[in-house]
CSV table of C-alpha atoms in Angstrom, one decimal:
chain,number,residue,atom,x,y,z
A,1,MET,CA,-22.8,226.2,138.0
A,2,SER,CA,-23.4,225.5,141.8
A,3,LEU,CA,-22.5,227.1,144.9
A,4,SER,CA,-24.4,226.3,147.8
A,5,GLY,CA,-23.5,225.0,151.9
A,6,PHE,CA,-25.9,223.7,154.2
A,7,GLY,CA,-25.4,223.7,157.6
A,8,ASP,CA,-27.4,221.3,160.6
A,9,THR,CA,-30.5,222.8,159.8
A,10,GLY,CA,-30.9,221.6,156.3
A,11,LYS,CA,-31.6,225.7,155.2
A,12,ALA,CA,-29.0,226.4,152.6
A,13,GLN,CA,-26.9,229.4,153.5
A,14,SER,CA,-24.4,231.8,152.0
A,15,PRO,CA,-21.5,231.2,149.9
A,16,PRO,CA,-18.5,232.5,152.1
A,17,ALA,CA,-17.7,235.5,151.9
A,18,LEU,CA,-14.3,237.0,149.9
A,19,PHE,CA,-11.7,238.8,150.7
A,20,PRO,CA,-11.5,240.9,149.5
A,21,ALA,CA,-14.9,241.2,149.6
A,22,PRO,CA,-16.5,241.4,146.1
A,23,GLU,CA,-18.3,244.1,145.2
A,24,ALA,CA,-22.0,243.8,146.3
A,25,ASP,CA,-23.6,242.9,142.5
A,26,ALA,CA,-20.2,240.8,140.7
A,27,PRO,CA,-20.7,237.7,140.1
A,28,THR,CA,-18.9,234.5,141.7
A,29,PRO,CA,-16.3,234.4,142.1
A,30,ALA,CA,-15.6,238.0,142.0
A,31,ARG,CA,-13.6,240.0,139.8
A,32,ARG,CA,-11.2,243.2,140.8
A,33,ARG,CA,-12.2,245.9,140.3
A,34,GLY,CA,-10.8,247.3,137.8
A,35,GLY,CA,-9.0,244.7,136.7
A,36,PRO,CA,-8.7,243.2,133.0
A,37,PRO,CA,-12.0,240.7,132.1
A,38,ARG,CA,-11.2,236.8,132.0
A,39,ASN,CA,-10.4,235.8,128.2
A,40,ALA,CA,-9.1,239.5,127.6
A,41,PRO,CA,-6.5,239.8,125.0
A,42,PRO,CA,-2.7,239.7,126.8
A,43,GLN,CA,-1.3,243.2,127.6
A,44,GLY,CA,2.4,244.0,128.5
A,45,ASP,CA,4.8,242.0,128.7
A,46,ASP,CA,2.3,238.8,128.5
A,47,ALA,CA,1.6,239.5,125.0
A,48,GLY,CA,5.0,238.5,124.0
A,49,ARG,CA,5.4,235.5,126.7
A,50,GLN,CA,4.7,232.4,125.1
A,51,LEU,CA,3.0,229.9,126.8
A,52,VAL,CA,5.2,227.0,129.2
A,53,PHE,CA,4.7,224.1,128.2
A,54,PHE,CA,2.0,221.9,130.5
A,55,GLY,CA,1.4,225.5,131.8
A,56,ALA,CA,-1.8,226.1,133.2
A,57,GLU,CA,-3.0,228.6,129.9
A,58,ALA,CA,-1.7,226.0,127.9
A,59,ALA,CA,-4.8,223.6,127.9
A,60,GLU,CA,-8.6,223.1,127.7
A,61,PRO,CA,-9.2,221.8,131.4
A,62,THR,CA,-10.2,218.3,131.3
A,63,VAL,CA,-11.3,216.3,134.2
A,64,ALA,CA,-8.2,214.4,134.5
A,65,ASP,CA,-6.6,217.8,136.1
A,66,LEU,CA,-8.4,217.0,139.1
A,67,ALA,CA,-5.4,214.4,140.6
A,68,GLY,CA,-4.2,218.2,141.2
A,69,LEU,CA,-6.3,218.1,143.6
A,70,LEU,CA,-5.8,214.8,144.5
A,71,ALA,CA,-1.8,215.2,145.1
A,72,GLY,CA,-2.8,217.6,147.9
A,73,PRO,CA,-5.8,216.7,150.4
A,74,GLY,CA,-8.6,216.0,148.5
A,75,GLU,CA,-10.3,212.9,148.5
A,76,VAL,CA,-12.3,210.7,146.5
A,77,VAL,CA,-14.2,207.8,147.0
A,78,ARG,CA,-16.5,205.0,144.5
A,79,MET,CA,-19.8,204.2,144.9
A,80,GLY,CA,-21.7,201.3,142.6
A,81,GLY,CA,-19.7,202.7,139.3
A,82,THR,CA,-20.3,206.9,140.0
A,83,ALA,CA,-17.4,208.4,142.7
A,84,ARG,CA,-17.1,211.6,144.2
A,85,LEU,CA,-14.2,214.2,144.6
A,86,SER,CA,-14.1,216.5,148.0
A,87,VAL,CA,-11.1,218.7,149.2
A,88,GLN,CA,-11.1,220.3,152.2
A,89,VAL,CA,-10.0,224.4,152.7
A,90,ASP,CA,-8.8,226.4,155.2
A,91,ALA,CA,-10.6,230.1,153.3
A,92,ALA,CA,-13.1,230.8,151.6
A,93,TRP,CA,-11.5,232.2,148.6
A,94,ARG,CA,-10.6,228.7,148.1
A,95,VAL,CA,-14.2,227.4,148.2
A,96,HIS,CA,-15.1,230.4,144.9
A,97,VAL,CA,-12.0,228.7,143.1
A,98,LEU,CA,-12.2,225.6,143.3
A,99,VAL,CA,-16.2,226.1,142.6
A,100,ALA,CA,-15.5,228.0,139.5
A,101,GLU,CA,-12.8,225.6,138.9
A,102,LEU,CA,-15.5,222.5,138.6
A,103,ALA,CA,-17.5,223.9,136.8
A,104,ALA,CA,-15.2,225.1,134.3
A,105,ARG,CA,-15.3,221.0,133.5
A,106,GLY,CA,-18.6,219.8,133.9
A,107,LEU,CA,-18.8,219.4,137.2
A,108,ALA,CA,-21.5,220.9,140.1
A,109,ALA,CA,-20.4,221.5,143.2
A,110,SER,CA,-21.7,221.4,147.0
A,111,TRP,CA,-19.6,223.7,150.0
A,112,GLU,CA,-20.7,223.0,153.8
A,113,PRO,CA,-18.3,224.6,157.2
A,114,THR,CA,-16.1,222.4,159.0
A,115,GLU,CA,-15.0,222.9,161.6
A,116,GLY,CA,-12.0,225.5,162.9
A,117,GLU,CA,-13.3,228.1,160.3
A,118,ARG,CA,-12.4,225.4,157.6
A,119,HIS,CA,-14.6,224.7,154.4
A,120,ALA,CA,-15.3,221.3,152.9
A,121,VAL,CA,-16.4,221.7,149.0
A,122,ARG,CA,-17.4,218.6,147.1
A,123,THR,CA,-18.7,217.4,143.6
A,124,SER,CA,-21.5,215.1,143.4
A,125,TYR,CA,-21.4,211.0,142.5
A,126,THR,CA,-20.8,211.0,139.1
A,127,ARG,CA,-19.4,209.0,136.3
A,128,VAL,CA,-17.6,210.8,134.8
A,129,LEU,CA,-14.9,211.3,137.7
A,130,LYS,CA,-15.0,207.1,138.3
A,131,PRO,CA,-11.9,207.0,136.1
A,132,LEU,CA,-9.9,208.9,137.8
A,133,ALA,CA,-11.0,207.1,141.1
A,134,VAL,CA,-10.4,203.7,140.0
A,135,ALA,CA,-6.7,205.0,139.2
A,136,TRP,CA,-6.0,206.2,142.9
A,137,LEU,CA,-8.0,203.9,144.9
A,138,HIS,CA,-6.2,201.0,146.3
A,139,GLY,CA,-9.2,199.6,148.1
A,140,SER,CA,-10.2,202.8,150.2
A,141,VAL,CA,-6.4,203.5,150.2
A,142,LYS,CA,-5.5,206.5,147.2
A,143,ARG,CA,-2.1,206.6,145.8
A,144,PRO,CA,-1.0,207.8,143.2
A,145,PRO,CA,-0.5,205.9,139.6
A,146,ALA,CA,2.5,204.8,138.8
A,147,THR,CA,2.1,206.9,135.4
A,148,PHE,CA,1.1,210.0,137.8
A,149,HIS,CA,2.8,213.3,136.4
A,150,LEU,CA,1.9,217.4,137.6
A,151,THR,CA,1.0,220.0,134.5
A,152,GLY,CA,0.4,223.5,134.7
A,153,ARG,CA,-3.3,222.7,135.5
A,154,ARG,CA,-3.3,220.5,138.1
A,155,LEU,CA,-0.4,222.9,140.1
A,156,ARG,CA,-3.1,225.3,140.0
A,157,LEU,CA,-4.9,223.0,141.1
A,158,TRP,CA,-3.5,221.8,144.1
A,159,LEU,CA,-2.1,225.8,145.1
A,160,ALA,CA,-6.0,226.4,145.0
A,161,ALA,CA,-6.6,223.8,147.1
A,162,ALA,CA,-3.9,223.5,149.9
A,163,GLY,CA,-0.7,225.9,148.4
A,164,THR,CA,0.1,228.5,151.5
A,165,PRO,CA,3.2,231.4,150.9
A,166,GLU,CA,6.3,230.3,153.5
A,167,PRO,CA,8.2,233.5,154.2
A,168,PRO,CA,10.7,235.2,153.0
A,169,ASP,CA,11.4,233.5,150.4
A,170,GLY,CA,9.2,229.4,150.3
A,171,PHE,CA,5.3,228.8,149.2
A,172,LEU,CA,3.8,225.3,150.6
A,173,LEU,CA,2.1,222.9,149.0
A,174,ARG,CA,0.7,220.7,151.8
A,175,LEU,CA,-0.6,216.8,151.6
A,176,GLY,CA,-3.2,214.7,153.3
A,177,VAL,CA,-2.4,214.6,156.4
A,178,ASP,CA,-2.7,210.6,156.7
A,179,GLU,CA,-2.0,210.0,153.2
A,180,GLN,CA,2.7,209.1,153.5
A,181,GLU,CA,2.1,206.3,151.0
A,182,CYS,CA,1.2,209.2,148.7
A,183,TRP,CA,4.3,211.6,149.8
A,184,GLU,CA,7.0,210.0,147.6
A,185,PRO,CA,5.4,209.9,144.1
A,186,ILE,CA,4.5,213.0,144.9
A,187,GLY,CA,8.2,214.5,145.3
A,188,VAL,CA,9.3,212.7,142.4
A,189,ALA,CA,6.2,214.3,140.2
A,190,LEU,CA,6.9,217.7,141.7
A,191,ALA,CA,11.4,217.1,140.2
A,192,ALA,CA,9.9,215.5,137.3
A,193,ALA,CA,8.3,219.2,136.9
A,194,GLY,CA,11.5,221.0,137.7
A,195,LEU,CA,9.9,221.8,141.6
A,196,SER,CA,12.0,220.3,143.6
A,197,GLY,CA,11.0,220.8,147.1
A,198,LYS,CA,11.5,219.7,150.9
A,199,LEU,CA,9.0,217.2,152.2
A,200,LEU,CA,7.9,218.6,154.9
A,201,GLY,CA,6.8,216.0,158.1
A,202,PRO,CA,3.7,216.5,160.7
A,203,GLY,CA,6.4,217.7,162.8
A,204,GLU,CA,7.0,220.7,161.0
A,205,GLY,CA,4.2,222.4,159.9
A,206,GLY,CA,3.2,219.8,157.7
A,207,PRO,CA,2.6,217.4,155.6
A,208,ALA,CA,3.9,219.4,152.4
A,209,TYR,CA,6.3,220.3,149.9
A,210,ARG,CA,8.3,223.0,150.4
A,211,ILE,CA,9.1,225.0,147.8
A,212,THR,CA,12.0,227.6,148.1
A,213,GLY,CA,14.8,229.0,145.8
A,214,ARG,CA,14.1,231.7,143.2
A,215,ARG,CA,14.0,230.3,140.0
A,216,ARG,CA,11.4,227.2,141.7
A,217,LEU,CA,8.8,229.8,142.4
A,218,ALA,CA,9.3,231.7,139.2
A,219,ARG,CA,9.0,228.2,137.5
A,220,LEU,CA,6.0,227.6,139.8
A,221,ALA,CA,4.5,230.3,138.9
A,222,GLU,CA,4.7,229.8,135.4
A,223,LEU,CA,3.3,226.6,135.4
A,224,VAL,CA,0.1,227.8,137.9
A,225,GLY,CA,-0.5,231.5,135.9
A,226,ALA,CA,-1.9,234.3,137.0
A,227,PRO,CA,-3.8,234.2,139.3
A,228,PRO,CA,-7.4,233.9,139.9
A,229,PRO,CA,-10.0,236.7,140.7
A,230,ALA,CA,-10.7,235.5,144.3
A,231,ALA,CA,-7.3,234.9,145.3
A,232,PRO,CA,-6.2,237.5,148.2
A,233,PRO,CA,-2.8,239.8,147.1
A,234,ASN,CA,0.6,237.7,148.0
A,235,ALA,CA,-1.8,234.3,147.7
A,236,TRP,CA,0.0,233.7,144.5
A,237,PRO,CA,3.2,232.4,143.8
A,238,PRO,CA,5.1,236.0,142.9
């Protein structure tokens, strides 16, 4: 897995610090102190819980899951027979989670700091991403394909990149700022997944879909699975 960033000097920088900070000798992404290792057998109530159909735990990761990033603020561009995926995020923990998720799909990723204490995460140009670009790009305009739907793994990636809790009882899934053509069909896909939300425009703290209600938040939590080790407390659906 590649996790590298470059500033204006061209020299490699250290990865952004996680919150909470990992142990000094911990691998990246960091494992919570005292928490169970990845792939450990489920314990307690989880041992008897069946996997949610289309949930994040119900299938192996695939490149097609990256459509979840494009449902949010992710971007894809083509160059010849290749394509590159990128997304800007607002917190260091998101960098660690996304780099790990991309690596799980065989894609090395780099990152670099941007304005406003944000970070840009991007893949290299690769032929593996060309089908995704073909499906989502109409010229240079991003638009969901007619068959677009949301699975647990796609939602997990969207949430890792641009999901924000909204106290006391809401959750925001942020959208691309200048991608109005995407907003409505993505809302339809959310509703089909049992997550009908209210579209917030730029003047209302968006663009984003606000998910509210105990049942919908429980549905979201089931679909996206357990929080990644790098995520800070309260950053994931309860």
